[in-house]
mmCIF file of C-alpha atoms in Angstrom:
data_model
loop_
_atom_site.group_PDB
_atom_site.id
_atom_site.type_symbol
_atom_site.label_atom_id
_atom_site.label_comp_id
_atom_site.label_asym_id
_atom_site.label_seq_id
_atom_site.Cartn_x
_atom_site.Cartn_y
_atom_site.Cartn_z
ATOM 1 C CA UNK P 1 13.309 -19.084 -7.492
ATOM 2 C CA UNK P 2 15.050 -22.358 -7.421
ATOM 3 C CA UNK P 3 17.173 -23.655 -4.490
ATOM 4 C CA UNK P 4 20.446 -22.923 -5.604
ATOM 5 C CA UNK P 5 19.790 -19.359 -5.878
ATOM 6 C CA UNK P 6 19.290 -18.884 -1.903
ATOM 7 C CA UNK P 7 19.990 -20.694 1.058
ATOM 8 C CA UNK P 8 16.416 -22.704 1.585
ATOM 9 C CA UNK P 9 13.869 -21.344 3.518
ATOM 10 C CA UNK P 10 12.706 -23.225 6.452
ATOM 11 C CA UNK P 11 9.222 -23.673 7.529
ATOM 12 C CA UNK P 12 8.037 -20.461 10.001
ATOM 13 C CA UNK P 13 7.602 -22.390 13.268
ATOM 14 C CA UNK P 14 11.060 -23.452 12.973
ATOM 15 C CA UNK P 15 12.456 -19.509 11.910
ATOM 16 C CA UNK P 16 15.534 -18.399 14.071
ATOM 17 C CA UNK P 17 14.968 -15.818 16.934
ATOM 18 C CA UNK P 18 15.176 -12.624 16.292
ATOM 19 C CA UNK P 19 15.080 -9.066 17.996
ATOM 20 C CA UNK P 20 11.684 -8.005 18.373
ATOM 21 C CA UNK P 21 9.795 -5.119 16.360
ATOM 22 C CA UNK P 22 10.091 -1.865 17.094
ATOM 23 C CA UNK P 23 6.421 -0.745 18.642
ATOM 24 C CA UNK P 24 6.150 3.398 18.701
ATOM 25 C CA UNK P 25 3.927 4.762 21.830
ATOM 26 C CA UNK P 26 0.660 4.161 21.317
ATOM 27 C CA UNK P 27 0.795 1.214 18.896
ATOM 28 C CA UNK P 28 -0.034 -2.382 19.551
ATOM 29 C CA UNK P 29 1.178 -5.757 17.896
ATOM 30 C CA UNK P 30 -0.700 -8.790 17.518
ATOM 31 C CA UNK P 31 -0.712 -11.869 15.344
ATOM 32 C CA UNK P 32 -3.585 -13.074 12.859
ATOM 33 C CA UNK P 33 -3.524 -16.890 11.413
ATOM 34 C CA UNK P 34 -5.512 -17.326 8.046
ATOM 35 C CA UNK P 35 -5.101 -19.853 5.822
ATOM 36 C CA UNK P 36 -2.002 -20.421 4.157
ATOM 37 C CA UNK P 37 -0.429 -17.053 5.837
ATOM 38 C CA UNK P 38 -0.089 -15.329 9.160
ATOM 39 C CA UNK P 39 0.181 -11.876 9.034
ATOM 40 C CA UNK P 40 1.611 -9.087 11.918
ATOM 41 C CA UNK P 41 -0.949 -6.067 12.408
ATOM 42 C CA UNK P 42 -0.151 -3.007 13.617
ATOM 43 C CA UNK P 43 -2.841 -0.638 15.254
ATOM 44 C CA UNK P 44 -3.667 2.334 17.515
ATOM 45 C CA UNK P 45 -6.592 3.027 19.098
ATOM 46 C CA UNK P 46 -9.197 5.564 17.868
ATOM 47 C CA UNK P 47 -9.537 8.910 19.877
ATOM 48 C CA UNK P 48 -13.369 7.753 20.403
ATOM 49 C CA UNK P 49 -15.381 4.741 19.591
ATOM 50 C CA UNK P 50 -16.887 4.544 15.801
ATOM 51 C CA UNK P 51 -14.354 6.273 13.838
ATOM 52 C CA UNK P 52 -14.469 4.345 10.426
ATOM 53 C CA UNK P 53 -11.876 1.520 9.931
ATOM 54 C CA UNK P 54 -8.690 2.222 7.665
ATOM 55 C CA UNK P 55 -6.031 -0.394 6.438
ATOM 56 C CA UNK P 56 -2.208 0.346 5.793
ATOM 57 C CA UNK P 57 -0.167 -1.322 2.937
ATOM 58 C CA UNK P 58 3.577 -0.964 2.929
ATOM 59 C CA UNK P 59 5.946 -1.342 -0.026
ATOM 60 C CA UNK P 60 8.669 -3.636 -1.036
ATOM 61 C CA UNK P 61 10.953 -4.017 1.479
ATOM 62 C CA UNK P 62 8.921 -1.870 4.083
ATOM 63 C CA UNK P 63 6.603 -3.054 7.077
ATOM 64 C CA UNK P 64 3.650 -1.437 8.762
ATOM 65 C CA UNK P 65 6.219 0.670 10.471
ATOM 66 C CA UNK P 66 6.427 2.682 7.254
ATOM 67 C CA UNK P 67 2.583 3.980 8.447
ATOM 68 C CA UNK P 68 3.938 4.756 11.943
ATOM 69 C CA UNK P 69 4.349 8.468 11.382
ATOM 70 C CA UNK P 70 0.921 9.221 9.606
ATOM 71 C CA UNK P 71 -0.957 6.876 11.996
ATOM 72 C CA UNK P 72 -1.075 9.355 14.723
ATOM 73 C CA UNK P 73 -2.212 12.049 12.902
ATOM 74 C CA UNK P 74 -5.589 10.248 11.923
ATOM 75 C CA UNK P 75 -6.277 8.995 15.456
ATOM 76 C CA UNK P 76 -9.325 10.922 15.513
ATOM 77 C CA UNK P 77 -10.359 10.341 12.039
ATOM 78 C CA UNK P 78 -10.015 6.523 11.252
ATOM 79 C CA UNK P 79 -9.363 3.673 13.549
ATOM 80 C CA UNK P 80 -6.285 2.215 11.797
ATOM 81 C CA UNK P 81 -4.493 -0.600 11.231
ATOM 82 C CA UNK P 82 -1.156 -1.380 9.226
ATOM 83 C CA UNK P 83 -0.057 -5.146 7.732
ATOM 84 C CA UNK P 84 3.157 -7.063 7.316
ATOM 85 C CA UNK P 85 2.441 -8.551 4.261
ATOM 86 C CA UNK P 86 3.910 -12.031 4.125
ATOM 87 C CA UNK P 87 7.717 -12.568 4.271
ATOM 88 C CA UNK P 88 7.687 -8.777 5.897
ATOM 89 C CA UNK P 89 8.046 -6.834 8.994
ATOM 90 C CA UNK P 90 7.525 -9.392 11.413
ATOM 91 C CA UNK P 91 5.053 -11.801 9.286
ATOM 92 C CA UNK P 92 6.455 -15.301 8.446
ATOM 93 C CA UNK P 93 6.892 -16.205 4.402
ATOM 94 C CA UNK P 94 3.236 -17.651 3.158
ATOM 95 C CA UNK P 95 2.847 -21.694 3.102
ATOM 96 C CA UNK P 96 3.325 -21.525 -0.873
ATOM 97 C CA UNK P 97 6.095 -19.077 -1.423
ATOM 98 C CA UNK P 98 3.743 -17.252 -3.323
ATOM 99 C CA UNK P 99 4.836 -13.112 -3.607
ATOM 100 C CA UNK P 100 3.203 -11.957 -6.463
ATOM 101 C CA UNK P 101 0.705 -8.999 -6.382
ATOM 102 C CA UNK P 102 -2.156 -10.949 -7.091
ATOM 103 C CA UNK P 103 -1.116 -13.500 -3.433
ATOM 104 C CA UNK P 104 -0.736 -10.390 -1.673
ATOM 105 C CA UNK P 105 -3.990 -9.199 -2.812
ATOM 106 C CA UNK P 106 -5.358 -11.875 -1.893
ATOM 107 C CA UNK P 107 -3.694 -12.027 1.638
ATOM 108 C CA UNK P 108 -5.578 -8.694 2.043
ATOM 109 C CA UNK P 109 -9.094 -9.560 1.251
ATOM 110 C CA UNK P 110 -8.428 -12.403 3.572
ATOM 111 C CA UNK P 111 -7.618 -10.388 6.469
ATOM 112 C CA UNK P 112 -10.314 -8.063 5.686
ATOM 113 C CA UNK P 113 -12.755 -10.897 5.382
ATOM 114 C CA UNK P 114 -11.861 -12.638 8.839
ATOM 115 C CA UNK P 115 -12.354 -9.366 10.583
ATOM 116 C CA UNK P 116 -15.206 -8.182 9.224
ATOM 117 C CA UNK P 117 -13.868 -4.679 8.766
ATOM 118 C CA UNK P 118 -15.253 -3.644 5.075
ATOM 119 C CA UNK P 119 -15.398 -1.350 3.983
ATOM 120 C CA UNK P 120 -12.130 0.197 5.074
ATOM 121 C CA UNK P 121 -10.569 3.252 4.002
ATOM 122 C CA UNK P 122 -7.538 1.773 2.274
ATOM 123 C CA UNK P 123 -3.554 3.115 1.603
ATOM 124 C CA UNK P 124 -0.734 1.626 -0.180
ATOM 125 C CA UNK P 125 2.372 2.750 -0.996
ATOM 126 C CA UNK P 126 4.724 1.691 -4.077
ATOM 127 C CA UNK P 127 4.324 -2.220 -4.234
ATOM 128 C CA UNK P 128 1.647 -1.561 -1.638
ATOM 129 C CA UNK P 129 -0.245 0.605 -4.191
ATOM 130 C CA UNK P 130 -0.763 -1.994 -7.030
ATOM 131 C CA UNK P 131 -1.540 -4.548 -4.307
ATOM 132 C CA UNK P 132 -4.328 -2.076 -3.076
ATOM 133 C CA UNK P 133 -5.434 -1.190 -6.585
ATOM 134 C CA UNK P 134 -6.308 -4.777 -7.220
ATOM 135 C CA UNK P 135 -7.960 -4.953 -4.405
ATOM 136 C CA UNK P 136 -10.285 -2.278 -4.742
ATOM 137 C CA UNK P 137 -11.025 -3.385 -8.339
ATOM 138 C CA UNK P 138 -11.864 -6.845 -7.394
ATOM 139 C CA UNK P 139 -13.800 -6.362 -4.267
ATOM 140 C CA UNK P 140 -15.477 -3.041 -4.087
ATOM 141 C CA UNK P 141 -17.264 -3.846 -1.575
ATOM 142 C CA UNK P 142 -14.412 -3.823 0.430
ATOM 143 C CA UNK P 143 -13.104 -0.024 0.352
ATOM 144 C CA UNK P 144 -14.524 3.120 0.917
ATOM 145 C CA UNK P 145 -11.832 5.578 -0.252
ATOM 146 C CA UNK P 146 -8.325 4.514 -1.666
ATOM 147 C CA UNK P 147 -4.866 6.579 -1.310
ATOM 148 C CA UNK P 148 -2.407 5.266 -2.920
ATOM 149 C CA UNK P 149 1.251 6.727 -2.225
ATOM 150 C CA UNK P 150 3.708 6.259 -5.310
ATOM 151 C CA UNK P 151 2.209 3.098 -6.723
ATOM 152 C CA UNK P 152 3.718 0.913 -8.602
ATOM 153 C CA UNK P 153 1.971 0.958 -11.977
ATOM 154 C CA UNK P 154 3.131 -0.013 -15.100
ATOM 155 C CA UNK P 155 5.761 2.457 -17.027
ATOM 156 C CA UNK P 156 7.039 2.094 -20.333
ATOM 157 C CA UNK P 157 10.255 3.877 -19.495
ATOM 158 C CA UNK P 158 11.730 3.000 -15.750
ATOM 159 C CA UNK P 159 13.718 5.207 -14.727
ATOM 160 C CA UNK P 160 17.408 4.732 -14.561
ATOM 161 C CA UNK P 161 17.477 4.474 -10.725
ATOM 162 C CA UNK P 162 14.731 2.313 -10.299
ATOM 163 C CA UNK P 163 16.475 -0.459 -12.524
ATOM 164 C CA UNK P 164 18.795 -1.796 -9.810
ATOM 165 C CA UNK P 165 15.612 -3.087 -7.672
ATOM 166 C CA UNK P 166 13.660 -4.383 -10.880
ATOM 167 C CA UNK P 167 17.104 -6.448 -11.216
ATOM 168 C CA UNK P 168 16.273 -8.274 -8.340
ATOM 169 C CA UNK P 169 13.791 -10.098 -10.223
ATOM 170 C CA UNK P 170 16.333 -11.963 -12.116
ATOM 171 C CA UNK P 171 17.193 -15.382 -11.385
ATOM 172 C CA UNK P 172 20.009 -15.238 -9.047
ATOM 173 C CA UNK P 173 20.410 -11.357 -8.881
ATOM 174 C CA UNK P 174 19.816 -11.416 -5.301
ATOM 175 C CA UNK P 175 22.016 -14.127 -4.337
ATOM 176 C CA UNK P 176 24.447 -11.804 -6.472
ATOM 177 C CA UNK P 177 24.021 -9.162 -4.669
ATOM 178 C CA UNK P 178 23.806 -11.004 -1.109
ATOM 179 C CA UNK P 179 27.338 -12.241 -1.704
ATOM 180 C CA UNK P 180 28.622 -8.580 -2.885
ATOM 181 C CA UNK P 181 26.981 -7.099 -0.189
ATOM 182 C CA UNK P 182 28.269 -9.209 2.747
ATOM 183 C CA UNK P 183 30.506 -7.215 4.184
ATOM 184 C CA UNK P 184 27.907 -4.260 3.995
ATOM 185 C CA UNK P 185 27.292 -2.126 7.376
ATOM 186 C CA UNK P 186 23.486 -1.996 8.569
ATOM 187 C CA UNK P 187 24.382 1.898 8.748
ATOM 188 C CA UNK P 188 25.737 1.496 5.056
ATOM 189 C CA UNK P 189 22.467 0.243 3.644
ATOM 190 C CA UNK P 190 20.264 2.059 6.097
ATOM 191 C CA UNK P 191 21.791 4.930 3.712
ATOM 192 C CA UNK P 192 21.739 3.928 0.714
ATOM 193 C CA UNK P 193 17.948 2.781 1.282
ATOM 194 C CA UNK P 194 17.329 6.419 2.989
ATOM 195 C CA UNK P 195 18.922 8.392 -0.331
ATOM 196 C CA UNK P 196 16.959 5.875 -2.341
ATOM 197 C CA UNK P 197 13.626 6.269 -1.241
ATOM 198 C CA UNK P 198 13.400 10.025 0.509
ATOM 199 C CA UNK P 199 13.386 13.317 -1.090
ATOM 200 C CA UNK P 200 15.509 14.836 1.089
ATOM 201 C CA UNK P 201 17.504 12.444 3.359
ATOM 202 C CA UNK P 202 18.174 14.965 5.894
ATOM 203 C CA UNK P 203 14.857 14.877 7.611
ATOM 204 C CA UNK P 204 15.093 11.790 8.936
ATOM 205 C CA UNK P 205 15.435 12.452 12.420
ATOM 206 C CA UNK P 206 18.761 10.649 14.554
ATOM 207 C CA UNK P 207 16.248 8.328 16.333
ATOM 208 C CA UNK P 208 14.451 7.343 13.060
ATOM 209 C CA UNK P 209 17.811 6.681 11.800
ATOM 210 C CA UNK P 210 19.167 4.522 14.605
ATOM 211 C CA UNK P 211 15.803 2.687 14.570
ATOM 212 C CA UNK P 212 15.937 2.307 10.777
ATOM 213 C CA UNK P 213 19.579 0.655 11.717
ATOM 214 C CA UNK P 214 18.369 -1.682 14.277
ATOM 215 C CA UNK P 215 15.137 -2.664 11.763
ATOM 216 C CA UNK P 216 17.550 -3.694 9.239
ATOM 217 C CA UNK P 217 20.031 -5.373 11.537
ATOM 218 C CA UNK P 218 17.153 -7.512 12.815
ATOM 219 C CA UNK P 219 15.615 -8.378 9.184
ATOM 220 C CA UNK P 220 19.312 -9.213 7.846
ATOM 221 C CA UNK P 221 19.024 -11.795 10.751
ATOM 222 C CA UNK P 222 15.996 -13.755 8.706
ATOM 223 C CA UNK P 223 16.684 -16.137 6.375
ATOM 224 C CA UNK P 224 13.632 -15.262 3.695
ATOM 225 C CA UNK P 225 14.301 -12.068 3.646
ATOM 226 C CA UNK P 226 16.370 -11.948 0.087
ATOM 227 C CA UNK P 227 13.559 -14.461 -0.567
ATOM 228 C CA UNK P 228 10.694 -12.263 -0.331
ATOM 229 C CA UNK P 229 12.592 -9.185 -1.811
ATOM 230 C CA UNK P 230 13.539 -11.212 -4.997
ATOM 231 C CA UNK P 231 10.122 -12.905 -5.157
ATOM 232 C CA UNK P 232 8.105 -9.665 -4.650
ATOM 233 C CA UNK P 233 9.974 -7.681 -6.688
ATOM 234 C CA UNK P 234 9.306 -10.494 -9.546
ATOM 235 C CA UNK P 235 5.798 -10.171 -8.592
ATOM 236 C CA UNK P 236 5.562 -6.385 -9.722
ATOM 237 C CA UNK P 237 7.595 -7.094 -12.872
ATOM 238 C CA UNK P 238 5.184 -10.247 -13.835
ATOM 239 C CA UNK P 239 1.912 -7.771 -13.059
ATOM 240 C CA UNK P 240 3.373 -5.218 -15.460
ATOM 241 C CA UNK P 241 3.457 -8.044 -18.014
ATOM 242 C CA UNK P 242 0.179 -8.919 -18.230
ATOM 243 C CA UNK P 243 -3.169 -7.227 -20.498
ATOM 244 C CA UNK P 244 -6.329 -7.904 -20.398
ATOM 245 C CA UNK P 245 -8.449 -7.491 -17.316
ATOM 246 C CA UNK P 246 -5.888 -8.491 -15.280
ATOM 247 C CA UNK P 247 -3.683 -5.366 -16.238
ATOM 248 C CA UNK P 248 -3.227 -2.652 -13.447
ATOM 249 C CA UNK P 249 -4.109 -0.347 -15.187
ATOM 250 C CA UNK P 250 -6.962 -1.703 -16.592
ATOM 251 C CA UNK P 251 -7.857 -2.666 -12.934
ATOM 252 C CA UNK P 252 -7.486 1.060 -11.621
ATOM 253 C CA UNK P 253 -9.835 2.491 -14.595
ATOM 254 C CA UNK P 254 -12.205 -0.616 -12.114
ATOM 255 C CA UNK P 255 -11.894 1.089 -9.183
ATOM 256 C CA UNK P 256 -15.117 2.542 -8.068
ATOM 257 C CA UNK P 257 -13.461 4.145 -4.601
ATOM 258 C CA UNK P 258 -12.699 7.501 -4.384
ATOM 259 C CA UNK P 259 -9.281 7.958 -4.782
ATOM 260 C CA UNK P 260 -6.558 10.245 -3.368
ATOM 261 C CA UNK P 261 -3.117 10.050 -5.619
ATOM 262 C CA UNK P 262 0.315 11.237 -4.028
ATOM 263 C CA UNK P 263 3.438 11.402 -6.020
ATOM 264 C CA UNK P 264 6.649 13.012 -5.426
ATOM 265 C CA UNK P 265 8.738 15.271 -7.295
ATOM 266 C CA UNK P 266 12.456 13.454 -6.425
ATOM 267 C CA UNK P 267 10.653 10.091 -6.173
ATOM 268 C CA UNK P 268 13.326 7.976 -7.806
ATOM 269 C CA UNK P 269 11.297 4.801 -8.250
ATOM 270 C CA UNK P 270 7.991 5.680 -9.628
ATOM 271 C CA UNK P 271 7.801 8.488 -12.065
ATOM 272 C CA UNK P 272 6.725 11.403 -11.537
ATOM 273 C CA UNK P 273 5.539 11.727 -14.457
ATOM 274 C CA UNK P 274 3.073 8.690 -13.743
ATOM 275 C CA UNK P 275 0.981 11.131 -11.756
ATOM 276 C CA UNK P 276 -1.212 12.884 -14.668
ATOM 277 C CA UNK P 277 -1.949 8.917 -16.215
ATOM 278 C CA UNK P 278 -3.094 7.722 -12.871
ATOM 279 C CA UNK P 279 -5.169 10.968 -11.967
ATOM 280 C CA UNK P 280 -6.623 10.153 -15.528
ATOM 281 C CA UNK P 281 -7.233 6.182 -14.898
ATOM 282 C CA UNK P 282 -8.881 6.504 -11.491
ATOM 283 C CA UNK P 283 -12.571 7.745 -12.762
ATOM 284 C CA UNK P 284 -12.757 9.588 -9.013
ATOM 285 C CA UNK P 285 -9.582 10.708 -8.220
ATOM 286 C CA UNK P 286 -7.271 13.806 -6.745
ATOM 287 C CA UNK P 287 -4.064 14.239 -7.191
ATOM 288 C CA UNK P 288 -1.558 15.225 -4.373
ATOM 289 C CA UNK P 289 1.667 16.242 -5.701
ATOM 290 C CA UNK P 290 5.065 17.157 -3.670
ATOM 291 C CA UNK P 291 7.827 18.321 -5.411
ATOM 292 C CA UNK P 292 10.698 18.252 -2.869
ATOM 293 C CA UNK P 293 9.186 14.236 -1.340
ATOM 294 C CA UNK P 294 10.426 11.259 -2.610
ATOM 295 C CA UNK P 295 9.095 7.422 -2.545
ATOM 296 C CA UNK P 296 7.377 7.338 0.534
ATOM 297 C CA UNK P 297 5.918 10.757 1.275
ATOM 298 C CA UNK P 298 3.551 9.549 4.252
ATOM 299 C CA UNK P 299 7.245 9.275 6.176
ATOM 300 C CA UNK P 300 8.543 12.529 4.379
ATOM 301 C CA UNK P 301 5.245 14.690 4.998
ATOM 302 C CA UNK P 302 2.815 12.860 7.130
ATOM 303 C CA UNK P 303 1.111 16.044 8.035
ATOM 304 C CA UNK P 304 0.537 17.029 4.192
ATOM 305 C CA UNK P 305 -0.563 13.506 3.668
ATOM 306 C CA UNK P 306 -3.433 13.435 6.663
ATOM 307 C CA UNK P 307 -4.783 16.827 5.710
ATOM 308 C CA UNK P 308 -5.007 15.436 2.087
ATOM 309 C CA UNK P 309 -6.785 12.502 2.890
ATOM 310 C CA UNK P 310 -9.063 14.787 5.603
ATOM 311 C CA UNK P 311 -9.964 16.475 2.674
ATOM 312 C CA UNK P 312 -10.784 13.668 0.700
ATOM 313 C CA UNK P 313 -13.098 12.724 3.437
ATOM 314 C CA UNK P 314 -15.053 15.816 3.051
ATOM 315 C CA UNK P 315 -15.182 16.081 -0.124
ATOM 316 C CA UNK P 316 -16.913 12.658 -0.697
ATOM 317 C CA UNK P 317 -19.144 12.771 2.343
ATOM 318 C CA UNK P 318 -20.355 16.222 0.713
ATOM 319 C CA UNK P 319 -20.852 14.992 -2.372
ATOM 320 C CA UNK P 320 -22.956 12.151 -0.263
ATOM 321 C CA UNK P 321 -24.745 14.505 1.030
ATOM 322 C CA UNK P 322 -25.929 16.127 -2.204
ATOM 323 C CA UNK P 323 -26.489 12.938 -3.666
ATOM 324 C CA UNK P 324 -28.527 11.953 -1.311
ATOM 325 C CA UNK P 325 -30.653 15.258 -1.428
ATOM 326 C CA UNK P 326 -31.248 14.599 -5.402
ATOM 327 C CA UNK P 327 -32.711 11.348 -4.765
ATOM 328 C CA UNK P 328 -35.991 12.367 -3.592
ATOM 329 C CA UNK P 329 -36.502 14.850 -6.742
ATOM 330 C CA UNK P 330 -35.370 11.829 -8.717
ATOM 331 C CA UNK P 331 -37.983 9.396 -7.500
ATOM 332 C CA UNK P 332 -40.530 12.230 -7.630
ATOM 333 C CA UNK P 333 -39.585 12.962 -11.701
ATOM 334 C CA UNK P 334 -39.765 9.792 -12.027
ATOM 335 C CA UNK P 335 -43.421 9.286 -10.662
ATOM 336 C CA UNK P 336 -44.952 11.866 -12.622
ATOM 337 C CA UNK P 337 -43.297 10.517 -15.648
ATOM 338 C CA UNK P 338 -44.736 7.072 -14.921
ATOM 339 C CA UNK P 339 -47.838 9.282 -14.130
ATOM 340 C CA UNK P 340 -47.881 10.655 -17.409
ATOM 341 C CA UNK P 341 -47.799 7.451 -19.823
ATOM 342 C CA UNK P 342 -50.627 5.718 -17.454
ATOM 343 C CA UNK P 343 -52.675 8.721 -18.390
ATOM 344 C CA UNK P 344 -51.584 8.664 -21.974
ATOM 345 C CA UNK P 345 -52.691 4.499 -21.947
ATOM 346 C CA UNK P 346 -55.851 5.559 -20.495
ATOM 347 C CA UNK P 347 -56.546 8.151 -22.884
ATOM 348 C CA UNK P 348 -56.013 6.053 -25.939
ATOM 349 C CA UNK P 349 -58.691 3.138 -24.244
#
């Protein structure tokens, strides 16, 4: 995006002040510097010591506080932890202005390099999603289960009311729609973002909603943030583009993780009717499906979500278990097969 499209960006140790983050009971904020980006984590301690690790990728336009409502409900399942990806939540733009899928990927691996986490369970949602599919498909070592909430995979046929955010990848859509907008209401787009991206609108609580209000007053505040929408949002449209191995799609047929797959019936970004491809591209997947949730159905139905993803759990640490219990006859069969031919040789001596 060149210079005249949006006010320039200056470097993040010399970003304006703004309000601080919203931090729910129970969660804790801290800081991580790695090169080229610095990223925001959000985390809760585990009910006891050596629950397995889990990692939290928003969407476009989200934070880790999108992961605030399911967090809870795994406390005594996974030890978790949620992002800011760059240019989000309350993480500074990246060094190279860098937002496509493939940076934010990368941005992921880093952090789950430096803290020696892998292999984490891992969820995405929407943009979130197709970051998180690359990652599992380029670093398997990395995740031990994927769920992946509305992800943004590749359609042929958008839908009608997703079009208005793909049109922020254009060249100087968003500076378009920054100078429309400017007289706007936080409460106004709070709204509009809420009817967007939920099912059902109404079950967003009044304290969710007045937090919502003061999270969007506070990012309307930073001067990247049009910036990293525009950018981002280019990102998913230049990942749909491409073939090869570098196609998501291509990447999620990769992906060696079991995989849970929640889509919802009024989402109005992804397509519902996305689900059956991606249950069929993921060679170890489930599908999830919830007619009445929208975009972001960890937020909608948290509690639906967590017992899901419970049950993925035991499903795979079952089929672990039986695994394991064939190996032994394996190894045995094949013994007394090797046994055989070394008699055979010997008899033909």
């Amino acid at each position: 995006m060149s210079s005249t499209e949006l006010p320039s960006v200056p470097p993040a140790n010399v970003l304006p002040k703004v309000a601080p983050v919203r931090v729910a009971e129970g969660e804790r904020l801290r800081s991580v510097g790695l090169p080229g980006i610095t990223l925001t984590v959000r985390s809760r301690p585990p009910a006891r010591e050596g629950l397995p690790p889990a990692l939290y990728v928003h969407g476009l336009g989200g934070s880790s506080q999108n992961w605030s409502s399911l967090m809870p409900l795994l406390d005594d399942t996974v030890e978790s932890e949620a992002i800011d990806l760059p240019g989000f939540g309350d993480s500074p733009p990246p060094d190279d202005g860098n937002y496509s899928i493939t940076a934010h990927a990368r941005a992921v691996i880093r952090y789950l390099d430096a803290a020696d986490r892998g292999p984490v369970h891992l969820f995405g949602n929407s943009l979130g999603g197709a970051v998180t599919t690359r990652v599992a498909a380029v670093r398997p070592d990395l995740v031990r289960t994927l769920t992946l909430v509305s992800p943004a995979l590749p359609e042929i046929r958008v839908q009608r009311t997703a079009v208005p955010t793909a049109l922020l990848a254009l060249p100087g859509v968003a500076g378009l729609f920054t100078r429309i907008s400017r007289d706007w209401t936080a409460e106004q787009r709070v709204r509009g973002v809420l009817g967007l991206c939920y099912g059902d609108p109404g079950r967003v609580t009044p304290e969710g909603f007045r937090n919502a209000v003061e999270e969007m007053e506070r990012r309307l505040r930073l001067p990247y943030f049009w910036d990293a929408m525009a950018r981002s949002a280019r990102g998913i449209v230049n990942a749909y583009t491409l073939g090869g191995q570098h196609a998501l799609w291509r990447q999620a047929e990769r992906v060696l993780a079991p995989t849970l797959l929640v889509y919802g019936g009024r989402d109005q970004l992804v397509g519902f009717r996305m689900a059956q491809r991606a249950a069929r591209a993921f060679r170890d997947s489930r599908l999830l499906t919830l007619p009445e949730a929208g975009h972001v159905a960890m937020m909608e139905y948290p509690g639906t979500v967590a017992t899901a993803f419970r049950e993925l759990l035991a499903e795979t640490a079952e089929k672990e278990t039986a695994d394991e219990a064939k190996e032994p006859r394996r190894r045995a069969r094949s013994a007394v097969r090797s046994g055989d031919r070394v008699e055979s040789a010997n008899s033909g001596s």
